mmCIF file with all atom_site columns, C-alpha atoms in Angstrom:
data_model
loop_
_atom_site.group_PDB
_atom_site.id
_atom_site.type_symbol
_atom_site.label_atom_id
_atom_site.label_alt_id
_atom_site.label_comp_id
_atom_site.label_asym_id
_atom_site.label_entity_id
_atom_site.label_seq_id
_atom_site.pdbx_PDB_ins_code
_atom_site.Cartn_x
_atom_site.Cartn_y
_atom_site.Cartn_z
_atom_site.occupancy
_atom_site.B_iso_or_equiv
_atom_site.pdbx_formal_charge
_atom_site.auth_seq_id
_atom_site.auth_comp_id
_atom_site.auth_asym_id
_atom_site.auth_atom_id
_atom_site.pdbx_PDB_model_num
ATOM 1   C CA . UNK C 1 1   ? 9.660   27.128  11.776  1.00 42.00 ? 1   UNK C CA 1
ATOM 2   C CA . UNK C 1 2   ? 10.205  25.830  15.438  1.00 36.00 ? 2   UNK C CA 1
ATOM 3   C CA . UNK C 1 3   ? 12.486  23.041  16.138  1.00 35.00 ? 3   UNK C CA 1
ATOM 4   C CA . UNK C 1 4   ? 11.208  20.378  18.355  1.00 36.00 ? 4   UNK C CA 1
ATOM 5   C CA . UNK C 1 5   ? 13.690  17.770  19.737  1.00 31.00 ? 5   UNK C CA 1
ATOM 6   C CA . UNK C 1 6   ? 12.738  14.595  21.283  1.00 35.00 ? 6   UNK C CA 1
ATOM 7   C CA . UNK C 1 7   ? 14.634  11.848  22.840  1.00 31.00 ? 7   UNK C CA 1
ATOM 8   C CA . UNK C 1 8   ? 17.795  10.348  21.363  1.00 33.00 ? 8   UNK C CA 1
ATOM 9   C CA . UNK C 1 9   ? 16.614  7.661   19.036  1.00 34.00 ? 9   UNK C CA 1
ATOM 10  C CA . UNK C 1 10  ? 19.949  6.655   17.277  1.00 34.00 ? 10  UNK C CA 1
ATOM 11  C CA . UNK C 1 11  ? 19.422  3.728   14.920  1.00 37.00 ? 11  UNK C CA 1
ATOM 12  C CA . UNK C 1 12  ? 22.978  2.725   14.746  1.00 42.00 ? 12  UNK C CA 1
ATOM 13  C CA . UNK C 1 13  ? 26.185  3.927   13.220  1.00 44.00 ? 13  UNK C CA 1
ATOM 14  C CA . UNK C 1 14  ? 25.614  2.323   9.647   1.00 60.00 ? 14  UNK C CA 1
ATOM 15  C CA . UNK C 1 15  ? 22.947  5.042   8.903   1.00 52.00 ? 15  UNK C CA 1
ATOM 16  C CA . UNK C 1 16  ? 25.578  7.292   8.258   1.00 55.00 ? 16  UNK C CA 1
ATOM 17  C CA . UNK C 1 17  ? 27.063  5.389   5.366   1.00 56.00 ? 17  UNK C CA 1
ATOM 18  C CA . UNK C 1 18  ? 23.462  4.772   3.993   1.00 53.00 ? 18  UNK C CA 1
ATOM 19  C CA . UNK C 1 19  ? 22.661  8.440   3.859   1.00 53.00 ? 19  UNK C CA 1
ATOM 20  C CA . UNK C 1 20  ? 25.846  9.204   2.032   1.00 59.00 ? 20  UNK C CA 1
ATOM 21  C CA . UNK C 1 21  ? 25.167  6.500   -0.585  1.00 54.00 ? 21  UNK C CA 1
ATOM 22  C CA . UNK C 1 22  ? 21.327  7.727   -1.089  1.00 55.00 ? 22  UNK C CA 1
ATOM 23  C CA . UNK C 1 23  ? 21.216  11.352  0.124   1.00 51.00 ? 23  UNK C CA 1
ATOM 24  C CA . UNK C 1 24  ? 21.959  12.951  -3.475  1.00 65.00 ? 24  UNK C CA 1
ATOM 25  C CA . UNK C 1 25  ? 19.761  10.484  -5.475  1.00 79.00 ? 25  UNK C CA 1
ATOM 26  C CA . UNK C 1 26  ? 16.816  12.105  -7.267  1.00 92.00 ? 26  UNK C CA 1
ATOM 27  C CA . UNK C 1 27  ? 13.634  12.656  -5.271  1.00 96.00 ? 27  UNK C CA 1
ATOM 28  C CA . UNK C 1 28  ? 11.449  9.741   -5.299  1.00 97.00 ? 28  UNK C CA 1
ATOM 29  C CA . UNK C 1 29  ? 8.980   9.444   -8.138  1.00 98.00 ? 29  UNK C CA 1
ATOM 30  C CA . UNK C 1 30  ? 5.762   9.455   -5.565  1.00 98.00 ? 30  UNK C CA 1
ATOM 31  C CA . UNK C 1 31  ? 6.823   12.548  -4.079  1.00 98.00 ? 31  UNK C CA 1
ATOM 32  C CA . UNK C 1 32  ? 7.078   14.359  -7.461  1.00 98.00 ? 32  UNK C CA 1
ATOM 33  C CA . UNK C 1 33  ? 3.584   13.087  -8.447  1.00 98.00 ? 33  UNK C CA 1
ATOM 34  C CA . UNK C 1 34  ? 2.093   14.540  -5.362  1.00 98.00 ? 34  UNK C CA 1
ATOM 35  C CA . UNK C 1 35  ? 3.888   18.027  -5.632  1.00 98.00 ? 35  UNK C CA 1
ATOM 36  C CA . UNK C 1 36  ? 3.207   18.243  -9.338  1.00 97.00 ? 36  UNK C CA 1
ATOM 37  C CA . UNK C 1 37  ? -0.443  17.682  -8.479  1.00 97.00 ? 37  UNK C CA 1
ATOM 38  C CA . UNK C 1 38  ? -0.364  20.365  -5.995  1.00 97.00 ? 38  UNK C CA 1
ATOM 39  C CA . UNK C 1 39  ? 1.392   22.585  -8.134  1.00 95.00 ? 39  UNK C CA 1
ATOM 40  C CA . UNK C 1 40  ? -1.771  22.658  -10.478 1.00 93.00 ? 40  UNK C CA 1
ATOM 41  C CA . UNK C 1 41  ? -4.083  23.451  -7.885  1.00 92.00 ? 41  UNK C CA 1
ATOM 42  C CA . UNK C 1 42  ? -2.642  26.301  -5.845  1.00 74.00 ? 42  UNK C CA 1
ATOM 43  C CA . UNK C 1 43  ? 0.399   28.442  -4.934  1.00 78.00 ? 43  UNK C CA 1
ATOM 44  C CA . UNK C 1 44  ? 3.170   26.356  -2.581  1.00 75.00 ? 44  UNK C CA 1
ATOM 45  C CA . UNK C 1 45  ? 2.765   29.709  -0.384  1.00 78.00 ? 45  UNK C CA 1
ATOM 46  C CA . UNK C 1 46  ? 2.154   28.533  3.260   1.00 90.00 ? 46  UNK C CA 1
ATOM 47  C CA . UNK C 1 47  ? 1.846   24.898  2.172   1.00 96.00 ? 47  UNK C CA 1
ATOM 48  C CA . UNK C 1 48  ? 3.415   22.304  4.900   1.00 98.00 ? 48  UNK C CA 1
ATOM 49  C CA . UNK C 1 49  ? 4.771   19.098  4.096   1.00 98.00 ? 49  UNK C CA 1
ATOM 50  C CA . UNK C 1 50  ? 5.879   16.657  6.818   1.00 98.00 ? 50  UNK C CA 1
ATOM 51  C CA . UNK C 1 51  ? 8.839   14.316  5.492   1.00 98.00 ? 51  UNK C CA 1
ATOM 52  C CA . UNK C 1 52  ? 8.745   11.051  7.743   1.00 98.00 ? 52  UNK C CA 1
ATOM 53  C CA . UNK C 1 53  ? 12.171  9.547   7.946   1.00 97.00 ? 53  UNK C CA 1
ATOM 54  C CA . UNK C 1 54  ? 13.728  12.226  6.106   1.00 97.00 ? 54  UNK C CA 1
ATOM 55  C CA . UNK C 1 55  ? 17.284  10.799  6.187   1.00 95.00 ? 55  UNK C CA 1
ATOM 56  C CA . UNK C 1 56  ? 19.746  13.418  4.577   1.00 93.00 ? 56  UNK C CA 1
ATOM 57  C CA . UNK C 1 57  ? 17.237  14.902  2.700   1.00 96.00 ? 57  UNK C CA 1
ATOM 58  C CA . UNK C 1 58  ? 16.552  13.132  -0.730  1.00 95.00 ? 58  UNK C CA 1
ATOM 59  C CA . UNK C 1 59  ? 12.988  14.204  -0.677  1.00 97.00 ? 59  UNK C CA 1
ATOM 60  C CA . UNK C 1 60  ? 13.152  17.137  1.733   1.00 98.00 ? 60  UNK C CA 1
ATOM 61  C CA . UNK C 1 61  ? 15.412  19.382  -0.612  1.00 97.00 ? 61  UNK C CA 1
ATOM 62  C CA . UNK C 1 62  ? 12.876  18.955  -3.728  1.00 97.00 ? 62  UNK C CA 1
ATOM 63  C CA . UNK C 1 63  ? 9.975   20.130  -1.239  1.00 98.00 ? 63  UNK C CA 1
ATOM 64  C CA . UNK C 1 64  ? 11.991  23.015  -0.140  1.00 97.00 ? 64  UNK C CA 1
ATOM 65  C CA . UNK C 1 65  ? 13.093  23.947  -3.533  1.00 96.00 ? 65  UNK C CA 1
ATOM 66  C CA . UNK C 1 66  ? 9.477   24.252  -4.579  1.00 95.00 ? 66  UNK C CA 1
ATOM 67  C CA . UNK C 1 67  ? 8.840   26.751  -1.901  1.00 95.00 ? 67  UNK C CA 1
ATOM 68  C CA . UNK C 1 68  ? 7.110   24.486  0.741   1.00 96.00 ? 68  UNK C CA 1
ATOM 69  C CA . UNK C 1 69  ? 7.453   24.808  4.374   1.00 97.00 ? 69  UNK C CA 1
ATOM 70  C CA . UNK C 1 70  ? 8.909   21.411  5.703   1.00 98.00 ? 70  UNK C CA 1
ATOM 71  C CA . UNK C 1 71  ? 9.055   19.495  9.134   1.00 98.00 ? 71  UNK C CA 1
ATOM 72  C CA . UNK C 1 72  ? 11.527  16.930  8.638   1.00 98.00 ? 72  UNK C CA 1
ATOM 73  C CA . UNK C 1 73  ? 11.154  13.942  11.101  1.00 98.00 ? 73  UNK C CA 1
ATOM 74  C CA . UNK C 1 74  ? 13.700  11.099  11.758  1.00 97.00 ? 74  UNK C CA 1
ATOM 75  C CA . UNK C 1 75  ? 14.876  9.176   14.615  1.00 95.00 ? 75  UNK C CA 1
ATOM 76  C CA . UNK C 1 76  ? 18.706  9.451   13.934  1.00 93.00 ? 76  UNK C CA 1
ATOM 77  C CA . UNK C 1 77  ? 20.666  12.722  14.827  1.00 94.00 ? 77  UNK C CA 1
ATOM 78  C CA . UNK C 1 78  ? 22.899  11.520  11.839  1.00 94.00 ? 78  UNK C CA 1
ATOM 79  C CA . UNK C 1 79  ? 20.008  12.467  9.298   1.00 94.00 ? 79  UNK C CA 1
ATOM 80  C CA . UNK C 1 80  ? 19.813  15.945  10.527  1.00 96.00 ? 80  UNK C CA 1
ATOM 81  C CA . UNK C 1 81  ? 23.417  16.363  10.420  1.00 95.00 ? 81  UNK C CA 1
ATOM 82  C CA . UNK C 1 82  ? 23.735  15.279  6.855   1.00 94.00 ? 82  UNK C CA 1
ATOM 83  C CA . UNK C 1 83  ? 20.718  17.203  5.945   1.00 96.00 ? 83  UNK C CA 1
ATOM 84  C CA . UNK C 1 84  ? 21.990  20.527  7.448   1.00 95.00 ? 84  UNK C CA 1
ATOM 85  C CA . UNK C 1 85  ? 25.458  19.843  5.717   1.00 94.00 ? 85  UNK C CA 1
ATOM 86  C CA . UNK C 1 86  ? 24.159  19.544  2.284   1.00 94.00 ? 86  UNK C CA 1
ATOM 87  C CA . UNK C 1 87  ? 25.407  22.117  -0.198  1.00 94.00 ? 87  UNK C CA 1
ATOM 88  C CA . UNK C 1 88  ? 21.989  22.328  -2.066  1.00 94.00 ? 88  UNK C CA 1
ATOM 89  C CA . UNK C 1 89  ? 20.019  23.178  1.103   1.00 95.00 ? 89  UNK C CA 1
ATOM 90  C CA . UNK C 1 90  ? 18.490  26.656  0.190   1.00 93.00 ? 90  UNK C CA 1
ATOM 91  C CA . UNK C 1 91  ? 19.429  29.520  2.279   1.00 91.00 ? 91  UNK C CA 1
ATOM 92  C CA . UNK C 1 92  ? 16.099  30.548  2.998   1.00 92.00 ? 92  UNK C CA 1
ATOM 93  C CA . UNK C 1 93  ? 14.777  27.020  3.831   1.00 94.00 ? 93  UNK C CA 1
ATOM 94  C CA . UNK C 1 94  ? 11.775  27.011  6.044   1.00 96.00 ? 94  UNK C CA 1
ATOM 95  C CA . UNK C 1 95  ? 12.516  23.761  7.864   1.00 97.00 ? 95  UNK C CA 1
ATOM 96  C CA . UNK C 1 96  ? 11.857  22.494  11.378  1.00 97.00 ? 96  UNK C CA 1
ATOM 97  C CA . UNK C 1 97  ? 13.061  19.181  12.692  1.00 98.00 ? 97  UNK C CA 1
ATOM 98  C CA . UNK C 1 98  ? 11.821  16.490  14.977  1.00 98.00 ? 98  UNK C CA 1
ATOM 99  C CA . UNK C 1 99  ? 13.930  13.888  16.391  1.00 97.00 ? 99  UNK C CA 1
ATOM 100 C CA . UNK C 1 100 ? 11.231  11.075  17.006  1.00 97.00 ? 100 UNK C CA 1
ATOM 101 C CA . UNK C 1 101 ? 10.261  7.551   16.317  1.00 96.00 ? 101 UNK C CA 1
ATOM 102 C CA . UNK C 1 102 ? 6.969   7.567   14.501  1.00 97.00 ? 102 UNK C CA 1
ATOM 103 C CA . UNK C 1 103 ? 5.314   6.154   17.636  1.00 95.00 ? 103 UNK C CA 1
ATOM 104 C CA . UNK C 1 104 ? 6.198   9.254   19.486  1.00 96.00 ? 104 UNK C CA 1
ATOM 105 C CA . UNK C 1 105 ? 6.131   12.055  16.885  1.00 97.00 ? 105 UNK C CA 1
ATOM 106 C CA . UNK C 1 106 ? 3.605   14.851  17.202  1.00 97.00 ? 106 UNK C CA 1
ATOM 107 C CA . UNK C 1 107 ? 2.333   15.867  13.686  1.00 98.00 ? 107 UNK C CA 1
ATOM 108 C CA . UNK C 1 108 ? 0.737   19.404  12.904  1.00 98.00 ? 108 UNK C CA 1
ATOM 109 C CA . UNK C 1 109 ? -2.108  19.822  10.480  1.00 98.00 ? 109 UNK C CA 1
ATOM 110 C CA . UNK C 1 110 ? -0.433  19.801  7.301   1.00 98.00 ? 110 UNK C CA 1
ATOM 111 C CA . UNK C 1 111 ? -0.827  19.510  3.431   1.00 98.00 ? 111 UNK C CA 1
ATOM 112 C CA . UNK C 1 112 ? 1.332   16.727  2.514   1.00 98.00 ? 112 UNK C CA 1
ATOM 113 C CA . UNK C 1 113 ? 2.803   13.574  4.363   1.00 98.00 ? 113 UNK C CA 1
ATOM 114 C CA . UNK C 1 114 ? 5.734   12.285  2.684   1.00 98.00 ? 114 UNK C CA 1
ATOM 115 C CA . UNK C 1 115 ? 7.089   8.903   3.576   1.00 98.00 ? 115 UNK C CA 1
ATOM 116 C CA . UNK C 1 116 ? 9.784   7.606   1.212   1.00 97.00 ? 116 UNK C CA 1
ATOM 117 C CA . UNK C 1 117 ? 10.466  3.851   2.094   1.00 95.00 ? 117 UNK C CA 1
ATOM 118 C CA . UNK C 1 118 ? 10.169  4.951   5.830   1.00 96.00 ? 118 UNK C CA 1
ATOM 119 C CA . UNK C 1 119 ? 6.906   3.451   7.205   1.00 97.00 ? 119 UNK C CA 1
ATOM 120 C CA . UNK C 1 120 ? 7.895   -0.153  7.039   1.00 96.00 ? 120 UNK C CA 1
ATOM 121 C CA . UNK C 1 121 ? 10.318  0.561   9.703   1.00 94.00 ? 121 UNK C CA 1
ATOM 122 C CA . UNK C 1 122 ? 7.554   1.167   12.186  1.00 95.00 ? 122 UNK C CA 1
ATOM 123 C CA . UNK C 1 123 ? 6.714   -1.852  14.309  1.00 92.00 ? 123 UNK C CA 1
ATOM 124 C CA . UNK C 1 124 ? 3.547   -3.541  13.098  1.00 92.00 ? 124 UNK C CA 1
ATOM 125 C CA . UNK C 1 125 ? 1.725   -3.340  16.415  1.00 95.00 ? 125 UNK C CA 1
ATOM 126 C CA . UNK C 1 126 ? 2.345   0.452   16.371  1.00 96.00 ? 126 UNK C CA 1
ATOM 127 C CA . UNK C 1 127 ? 1.477   1.020   12.890  1.00 97.00 ? 127 UNK C CA 1
ATOM 128 C CA . UNK C 1 128 ? -2.403  1.344   13.134  1.00 98.00 ? 128 UNK C CA 1
ATOM 129 C CA . UNK C 1 129 ? -2.057  4.169   15.610  1.00 98.00 ? 129 UNK C CA 1
ATOM 130 C CA . UNK C 1 130 ? 0.630   5.828   13.403  1.00 98.00 ? 130 UNK C CA 1
ATOM 131 C CA . UNK C 1 131 ? -1.441  5.567   10.404  1.00 98.00 ? 131 UNK C CA 1
ATOM 132 C CA . UNK C 1 132 ? -4.253  7.287   12.109  1.00 98.00 ? 132 UNK C CA 1
ATOM 133 C CA . UNK C 1 133 ? -1.914  10.051  13.242  1.00 98.00 ? 133 UNK C CA 1
ATOM 134 C CA . UNK C 1 134 ? -1.025  10.596  9.754   1.00 98.00 ? 134 UNK C CA 1
ATOM 135 C CA . UNK C 1 135 ? -4.500  10.704  8.403   1.00 98.00 ? 135 UNK C CA 1
ATOM 136 C CA . UNK C 1 136 ? -5.682  12.871  11.251  1.00 98.00 ? 136 UNK C CA 1
ATOM 137 C CA . UNK C 1 137 ? -2.682  15.449  10.541  1.00 98.00 ? 137 UNK C CA 1
ATOM 138 C CA . UNK C 1 138 ? -3.848  15.871  6.795   1.00 98.00 ? 138 UNK C CA 1
ATOM 139 C CA . UNK C 1 139 ? -5.771  19.010  5.907   1.00 97.00 ? 139 UNK C CA 1
ATOM 140 C CA . UNK C 1 140 ? -8.750  18.664  3.507   1.00 96.00 ? 140 UNK C CA 1
ATOM 141 C CA . UNK C 1 141 ? -7.174  18.084  -0.148  1.00 95.00 ? 141 UNK C CA 1
ATOM 142 C CA . UNK C 1 142 ? -3.974  17.095  1.699   1.00 97.00 ? 142 UNK C CA 1
ATOM 143 C CA . UNK C 1 143 ? -2.051  14.277  0.148   1.00 98.00 ? 143 UNK C CA 1
ATOM 144 C CA . UNK C 1 144 ? 0.210   11.300  1.557   1.00 98.00 ? 144 UNK C CA 1
ATOM 145 C CA . UNK C 1 145 ? 3.045   9.961   -0.718  1.00 98.00 ? 145 UNK C CA 1
ATOM 146 C CA . UNK C 1 146 ? 5.234   6.834   -0.039  1.00 98.00 ? 146 UNK C CA 1
ATOM 147 C CA . UNK C 1 147 ? 5.671   3.127   0.040   1.00 98.00 ? 147 UNK C CA 1
ATOM 148 C CA . UNK C 1 148 ? 4.702   0.135   2.100   1.00 98.00 ? 148 UNK C CA 1
ATOM 149 C CA . UNK C 1 149 ? 6.268   -3.391  1.832   1.00 97.00 ? 149 UNK C CA 1
ATOM 150 C CA . UNK C 1 150 ? 4.166   -6.123  0.645   1.00 97.00 ? 150 UNK C CA 1
ATOM 151 C CA . UNK C 1 151 ? 4.066   -9.771  2.159   1.00 97.00 ? 151 UNK C CA 1
ATOM 152 C CA . UNK C 1 152 ? 6.236   -11.319 -0.514  1.00 97.00 ? 152 UNK C CA 1
ATOM 153 C CA . UNK C 1 153 ? 9.167   -8.858  0.096   1.00 96.00 ? 153 UNK C CA 1
ATOM 154 C CA . UNK C 1 154 ? 12.451  -10.478 1.351   1.00 94.00 ? 154 UNK C CA 1
ATOM 155 C CA . UNK C 1 155 ? 12.135  -8.464  4.756   1.00 93.00 ? 155 UNK C CA 1
ATOM 156 C CA . UNK C 1 156 ? 8.809   -10.062 5.374   1.00 94.00 ? 156 UNK C CA 1
ATOM 157 C CA . UNK C 1 157 ? 10.323  -12.489 7.783   1.00 94.00 ? 157 UNK C CA 1
ATOM 158 C CA . UNK C 1 158 ? 11.481  -9.592  10.181  1.00 94.00 ? 158 UNK C CA 1
ATOM 159 C CA . UNK C 1 159 ? 9.050   -9.130  12.831  1.00 92.00 ? 159 UNK C CA 1
ATOM 160 C CA . UNK C 1 160 ? 10.110  -5.635  13.682  1.00 92.00 ? 160 UNK C CA 1
ATOM 161 C CA . UNK C 1 161 ? 8.743   -4.255  10.563  1.00 95.00 ? 161 UNK C CA 1
ATOM 162 C CA . UNK C 1 162 ? 5.423   -3.427  9.149   1.00 97.00 ? 162 UNK C CA 1
ATOM 163 C CA . UNK C 1 163 ? 4.607   -5.764  6.289   1.00 97.00 ? 163 UNK C CA 1
ATOM 164 C CA . UNK C 1 164 ? 1.323   -5.797  4.632   1.00 98.00 ? 164 UNK C CA 1
ATOM 165 C CA . UNK C 1 165 ? -0.846  -7.781  2.269   1.00 98.00 ? 165 UNK C CA 1
ATOM 166 C CA . UNK C 1 166 ? -2.613  -6.159  -0.539  1.00 98.00 ? 166 UNK C CA 1
ATOM 167 C CA . UNK C 1 167 ? -6.005  -6.257  1.242   1.00 98.00 ? 167 UNK C CA 1
ATOM 168 C CA . UNK C 1 168 ? -4.582  -4.601  4.300   1.00 98.00 ? 168 UNK C CA 1
ATOM 169 C CA . UNK C 1 169 ? -3.037  -2.135  2.152   1.00 98.00 ? 169 UNK C CA 1
ATOM 170 C CA . UNK C 1 170 ? -6.283  -1.447  0.551   1.00 97.00 ? 170 UNK C CA 1
ATOM 171 C CA . UNK C 1 171 ? -8.111  -1.127  3.973   1.00 98.00 ? 171 UNK C CA 1
ATOM 172 C CA . UNK C 1 172 ? -5.482  1.447   5.404   1.00 98.00 ? 172 UNK C CA 1
ATOM 173 C CA . UNK C 1 173 ? -6.164  3.510   2.217   1.00 98.00 ? 173 UNK C CA 1
ATOM 174 C CA . UNK C 1 174 ? -9.946  3.050   2.065   1.00 98.00 ? 174 UNK C CA 1
ATOM 175 C CA . UNK C 1 175 ? -10.492 6.629   3.381   1.00 97.00 ? 175 UNK C CA 1
ATOM 176 C CA . UNK C 1 176 ? -8.392  8.255   0.746   1.00 97.00 ? 176 UNK C CA 1
ATOM 177 C CA . UNK C 1 177 ? -8.739  8.858   -3.050  1.00 97.00 ? 177 UNK C CA 1
ATOM 178 C CA . UNK C 1 178 ? -6.004  7.067   -4.659  1.00 98.00 ? 178 UNK C CA 1
ATOM 179 C CA . UNK C 1 179 ? -4.504  9.270   -7.338  1.00 98.00 ? 179 UNK C CA 1
ATOM 180 C CA . UNK C 1 180 ? -1.543  6.575   -8.091  1.00 98.00 ? 180 UNK C CA 1
ATOM 181 C CA . UNK C 1 181 ? -1.102  3.171   -6.944  1.00 98.00 ? 181 UNK C CA 1
ATOM 182 C CA . UNK C 1 182 ? 1.235   0.614   -8.149  1.00 98.00 ? 182 UNK C CA 1
ATOM 183 C CA . UNK C 1 183 ? 2.483   -2.912  -6.902  1.00 98.00 ? 183 UNK C CA 1
ATOM 184 C CA . UNK C 1 184 ? 5.821   -3.774  -7.812  1.00 96.00 ? 184 UNK C CA 1
ATOM 185 C CA . UNK C 1 185 ? 7.733   -6.935  -7.509  1.00 96.00 ? 185 UNK C CA 1
ATOM 186 C CA . UNK C 1 186 ? 11.530  -7.224  -8.565  1.00 93.00 ? 186 UNK C CA 1
ATOM 187 C CA . UNK C 1 187 ? 14.965  -8.717  -7.521  1.00 90.00 ? 187 UNK C CA 1
ATOM 188 C CA . UNK C 1 188 ? 17.650  -6.018  -7.238  1.00 82.00 ? 188 UNK C CA 1
ATOM 189 C CA . UNK C 1 189 ? 20.312  -4.762  -4.764  1.00 82.00 ? 189 UNK C CA 1
ATOM 190 C CA . UNK C 1 190 ? 20.133  -2.712  -1.987  1.00 78.00 ? 190 UNK C CA 1
ATOM 191 C CA . UNK C 1 191 ? 21.825  0.661   -1.262  1.00 75.00 ? 191 UNK C CA 1
ATOM 192 C CA . UNK C 1 192 ? 23.803  -1.298  1.134   1.00 72.00 ? 192 UNK C CA 1
ATOM 193 C CA . UNK C 1 193 ? 24.888  -3.723  -1.744  1.00 79.00 ? 193 UNK C CA 1
ATOM 194 C CA . UNK C 1 194 ? 22.784  -6.625  -0.804  1.00 83.00 ? 194 UNK C CA 1
ATOM 195 C CA . UNK C 1 195 ? 20.594  -8.922  -2.924  1.00 87.00 ? 195 UNK C CA 1
ATOM 196 C CA . UNK C 1 196 ? 16.859  -8.525  -2.106  1.00 89.00 ? 196 UNK C CA 1
ATOM 197 C CA . UNK C 1 197 ? 13.504  -9.412  -3.406  1.00 94.00 ? 197 UNK C CA 1
ATOM 198 C CA . UNK C 1 198 ? 11.424  -6.363  -3.393  1.00 94.00 ? 198 UNK C CA 1
ATOM 199 C CA . UNK C 1 199 ? 7.570   -6.261  -2.835  1.00 97.00 ? 199 UNK C CA 1
ATOM 200 C CA . UNK C 1 200 ? 6.433   -2.567  -2.799  1.00 97.00 ? 200 UNK C CA 1
ATOM 201 C CA . UNK C 1 201 ? 3.187   -0.629  -3.150  1.00 98.00 ? 201 UNK C CA 1
ATOM 202 C CA . UNK C 1 202 ? 3.829   2.711   -4.329  1.00 98.00 ? 202 UNK C CA 1
ATOM 203 C CA . UNK C 1 203 ? 1.313   5.375   -3.350  1.00 98.00 ? 203 UNK C CA 1
ATOM 204 C CA . UNK C 1 204 ? 0.059   8.717   -3.855  1.00 98.00 ? 204 UNK C CA 1
#
């Protein structure tokens, strides 16, 4: 798969520490649900997934392990350094990379778009265009897996994030068939060790 490199969009040095803490965690349940659904329908041969905000490969590795081709997209060069340094990256991995912010990314026709806690990092004014780009890229029978942040999340006060109400989420998902949808709300600790109130929409 061809490698496409855009402009350097480094997001700060603390991402390296974040990737080391989270990279070897299990793949996210939303991704597993989507992949399991595909496995009941067809062979993984020639299926293409796009992993948005791939980080150090927590989800990417599982997609590759199942025989998919993957286009991994991230705005940090550190992410790709960590991803390609993993000991569990398959030798025959069919993987391409794209260094770009979501606003600038170019998406090919694909069968799965996975966005593990990454889309909230998109500026809200840019999100409608980014979401339209995602929907346009999905082939018939394709799937989206990922998360949105709700309006009661601790980070809802950050104007640089995309934070959505339940009604806004439903509007964005209106053209899709929901296979899994769950609204979660809890207090816990972030991977960086900070207390946080989470309000999350889990989606396949």
